Backbone as a ProteinNet text record, in pm:
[ID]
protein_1_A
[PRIMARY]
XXXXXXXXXXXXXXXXXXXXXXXXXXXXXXXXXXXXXXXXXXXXXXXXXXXXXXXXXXXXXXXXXXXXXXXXXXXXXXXXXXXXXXXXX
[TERTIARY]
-499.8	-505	-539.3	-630.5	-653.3	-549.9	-452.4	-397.9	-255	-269.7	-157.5	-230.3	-344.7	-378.4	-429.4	-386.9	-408.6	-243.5	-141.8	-57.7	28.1	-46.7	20.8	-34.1	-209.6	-194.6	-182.5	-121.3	-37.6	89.7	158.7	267.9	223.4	134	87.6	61.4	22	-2	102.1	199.3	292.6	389.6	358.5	459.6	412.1	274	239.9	239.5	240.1	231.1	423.3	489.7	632.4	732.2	707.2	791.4	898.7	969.2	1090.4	1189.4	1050.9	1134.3	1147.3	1119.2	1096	1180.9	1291.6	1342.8	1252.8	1276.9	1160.7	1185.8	1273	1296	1175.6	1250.2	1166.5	1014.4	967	867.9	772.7	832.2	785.4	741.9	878.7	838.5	701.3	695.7	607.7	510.9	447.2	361.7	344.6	410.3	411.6	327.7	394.2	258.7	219.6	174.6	28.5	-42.6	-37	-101.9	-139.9	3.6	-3.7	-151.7	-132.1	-203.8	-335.2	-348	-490	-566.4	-441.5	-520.9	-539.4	-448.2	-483.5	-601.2	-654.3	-779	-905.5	-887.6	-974.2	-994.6	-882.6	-931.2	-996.2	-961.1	-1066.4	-1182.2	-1182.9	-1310.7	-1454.3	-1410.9	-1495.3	-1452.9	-1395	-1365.8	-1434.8	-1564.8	-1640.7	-1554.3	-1483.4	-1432.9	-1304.9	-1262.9	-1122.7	-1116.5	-1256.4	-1284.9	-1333.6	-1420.3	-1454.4	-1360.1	-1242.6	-1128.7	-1073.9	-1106	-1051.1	-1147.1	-1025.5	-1116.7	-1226.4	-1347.7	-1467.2	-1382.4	-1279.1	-1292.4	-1168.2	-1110.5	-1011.1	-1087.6	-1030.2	-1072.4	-987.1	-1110.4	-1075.8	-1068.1	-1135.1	-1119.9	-1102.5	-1238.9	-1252.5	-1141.7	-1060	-945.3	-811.7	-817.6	-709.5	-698.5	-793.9	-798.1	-821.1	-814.7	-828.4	-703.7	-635.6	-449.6	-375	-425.3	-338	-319.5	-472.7	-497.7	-359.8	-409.6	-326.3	-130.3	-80.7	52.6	36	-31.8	-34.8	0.6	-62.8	-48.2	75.4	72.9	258.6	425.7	357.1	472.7	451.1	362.1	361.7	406.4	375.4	433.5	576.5	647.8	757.1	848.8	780.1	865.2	879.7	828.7	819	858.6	898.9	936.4	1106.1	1143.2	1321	1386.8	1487.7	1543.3	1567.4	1658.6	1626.3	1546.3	1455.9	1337.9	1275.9	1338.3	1293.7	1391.9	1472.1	1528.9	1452	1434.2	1367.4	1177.6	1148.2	1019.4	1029.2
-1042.8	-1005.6	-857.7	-861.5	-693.8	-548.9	-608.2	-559	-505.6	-650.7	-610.2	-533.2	-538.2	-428.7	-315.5	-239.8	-112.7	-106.4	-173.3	-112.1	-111.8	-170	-185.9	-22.1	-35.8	110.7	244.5	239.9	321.3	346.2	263.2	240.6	325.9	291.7	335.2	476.8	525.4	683.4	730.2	699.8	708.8	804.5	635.8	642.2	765.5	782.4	893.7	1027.2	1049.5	1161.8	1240.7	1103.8	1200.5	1141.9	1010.1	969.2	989.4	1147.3	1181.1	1196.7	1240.7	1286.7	1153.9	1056.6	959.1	813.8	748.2	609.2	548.1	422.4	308.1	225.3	213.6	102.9	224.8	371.5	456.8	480.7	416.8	461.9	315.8	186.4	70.8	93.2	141.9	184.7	262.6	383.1	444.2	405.4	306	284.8	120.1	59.4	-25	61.7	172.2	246.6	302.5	316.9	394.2	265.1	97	8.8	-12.5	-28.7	-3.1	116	217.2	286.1	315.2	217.5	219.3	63.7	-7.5	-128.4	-119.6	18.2	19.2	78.4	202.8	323.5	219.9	75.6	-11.3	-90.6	-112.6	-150.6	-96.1	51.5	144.7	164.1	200	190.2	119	3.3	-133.5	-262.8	-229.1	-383	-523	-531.6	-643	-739.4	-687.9	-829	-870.8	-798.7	-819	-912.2	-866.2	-932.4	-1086.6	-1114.7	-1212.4	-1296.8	-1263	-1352.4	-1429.2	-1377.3	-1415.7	-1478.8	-1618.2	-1733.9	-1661.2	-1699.3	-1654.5	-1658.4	-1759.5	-1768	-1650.9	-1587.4	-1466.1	-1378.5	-1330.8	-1222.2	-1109.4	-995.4	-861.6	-831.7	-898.8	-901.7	-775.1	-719.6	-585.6	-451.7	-472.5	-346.8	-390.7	-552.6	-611.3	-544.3	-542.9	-542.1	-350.5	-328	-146.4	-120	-193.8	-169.5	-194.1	-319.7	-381.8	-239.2	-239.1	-113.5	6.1	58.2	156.5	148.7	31.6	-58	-7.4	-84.4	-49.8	52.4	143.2	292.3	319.3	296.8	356.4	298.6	183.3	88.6	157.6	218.2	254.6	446	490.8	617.3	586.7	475.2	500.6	452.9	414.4	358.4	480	613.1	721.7	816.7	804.7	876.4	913.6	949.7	978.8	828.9	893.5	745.2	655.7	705	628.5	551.2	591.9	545.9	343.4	372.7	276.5	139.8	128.3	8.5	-78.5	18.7	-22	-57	40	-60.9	-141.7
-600.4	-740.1	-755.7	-680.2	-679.9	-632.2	-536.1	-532.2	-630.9	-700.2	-818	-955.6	-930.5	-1017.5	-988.3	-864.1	-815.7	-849.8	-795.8	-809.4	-947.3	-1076.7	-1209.9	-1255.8	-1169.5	-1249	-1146.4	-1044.9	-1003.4	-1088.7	-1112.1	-1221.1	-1317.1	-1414.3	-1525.2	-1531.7	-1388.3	-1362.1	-1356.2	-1290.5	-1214.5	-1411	-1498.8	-1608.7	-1719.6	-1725.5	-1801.9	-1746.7	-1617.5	-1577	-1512.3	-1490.3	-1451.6	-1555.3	-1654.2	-1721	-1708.4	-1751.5	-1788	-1627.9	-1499.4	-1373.9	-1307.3	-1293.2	-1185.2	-1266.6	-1228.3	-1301	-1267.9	-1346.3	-1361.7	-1211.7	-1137.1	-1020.4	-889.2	-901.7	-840.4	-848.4	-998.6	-1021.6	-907.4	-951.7	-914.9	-742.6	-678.8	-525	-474.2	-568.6	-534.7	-545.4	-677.2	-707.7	-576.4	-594.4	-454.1	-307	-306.3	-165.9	-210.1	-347.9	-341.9	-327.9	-397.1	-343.5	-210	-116.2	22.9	60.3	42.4	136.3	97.5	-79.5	-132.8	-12.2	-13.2	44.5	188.7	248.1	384.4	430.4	331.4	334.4	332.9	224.1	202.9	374.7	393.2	581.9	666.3	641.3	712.6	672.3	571.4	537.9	497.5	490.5	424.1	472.1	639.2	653.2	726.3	624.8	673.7	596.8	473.4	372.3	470.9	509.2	593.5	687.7	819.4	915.7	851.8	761.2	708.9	675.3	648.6	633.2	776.6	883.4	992.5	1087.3	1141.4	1207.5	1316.6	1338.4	1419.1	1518.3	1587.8	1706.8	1779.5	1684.1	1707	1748.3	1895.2	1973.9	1867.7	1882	1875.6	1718.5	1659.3	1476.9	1393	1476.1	1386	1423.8	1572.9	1576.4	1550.8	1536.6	1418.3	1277	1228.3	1105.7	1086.2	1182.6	1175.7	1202	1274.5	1297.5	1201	1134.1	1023.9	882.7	903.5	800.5	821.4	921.6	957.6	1000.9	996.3	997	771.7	716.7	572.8	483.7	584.2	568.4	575	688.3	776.1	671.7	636.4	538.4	420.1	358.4	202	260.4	370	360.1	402.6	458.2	477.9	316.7	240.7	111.3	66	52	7	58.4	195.2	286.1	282	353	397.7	361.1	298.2	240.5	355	477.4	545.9	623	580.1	595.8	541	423.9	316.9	371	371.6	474.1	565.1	637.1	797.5	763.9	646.7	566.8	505.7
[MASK]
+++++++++++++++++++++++++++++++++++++++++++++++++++++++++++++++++++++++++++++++++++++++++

């Protein structure tokens, strides 16, 4: 849930601040990784909630969840990135 409301108001930034330069399908992408790389910075930085999601008995929890983070990252800079890019994310 939270994540759809980082990225409604990414949108919302997104719509008051370039309105006239950015279409609405373009605007949705971007605002899609700024969610991405808001929810990946949140892995790095605060991830007891993350690890807490995952069964005790999974080896290696906490550089799971520091990779996953950083995989997050990589997917919301590639939506934004070189068009060809955006496919293959």
């Amino acid at each position: 849930m939270l994540f759809f409301v980082v990225v409604v108001a990414c949108y919302a930034a997104l719509w008051l601040v370039a309105r006239a330069r950015i279409k609405g399908a373009d605007r949705w992408r971007i605002a899609i990784a700024g969610g991405m790389a808001i929810a990946g910075m949140a892995h790095l930085l605060d991830p007891t909630p993350f690890i807490q999601h995952l069964p005790a008995g999974m080896p290696a929890r906490e550089p799971l969840v520091f990779l996953s983070g950083l995989v997050e990252i990589a997917l919301g800079a590639g939506l934004v990135g070189p068009r060809r890019w955006r496919r293959l994310t």
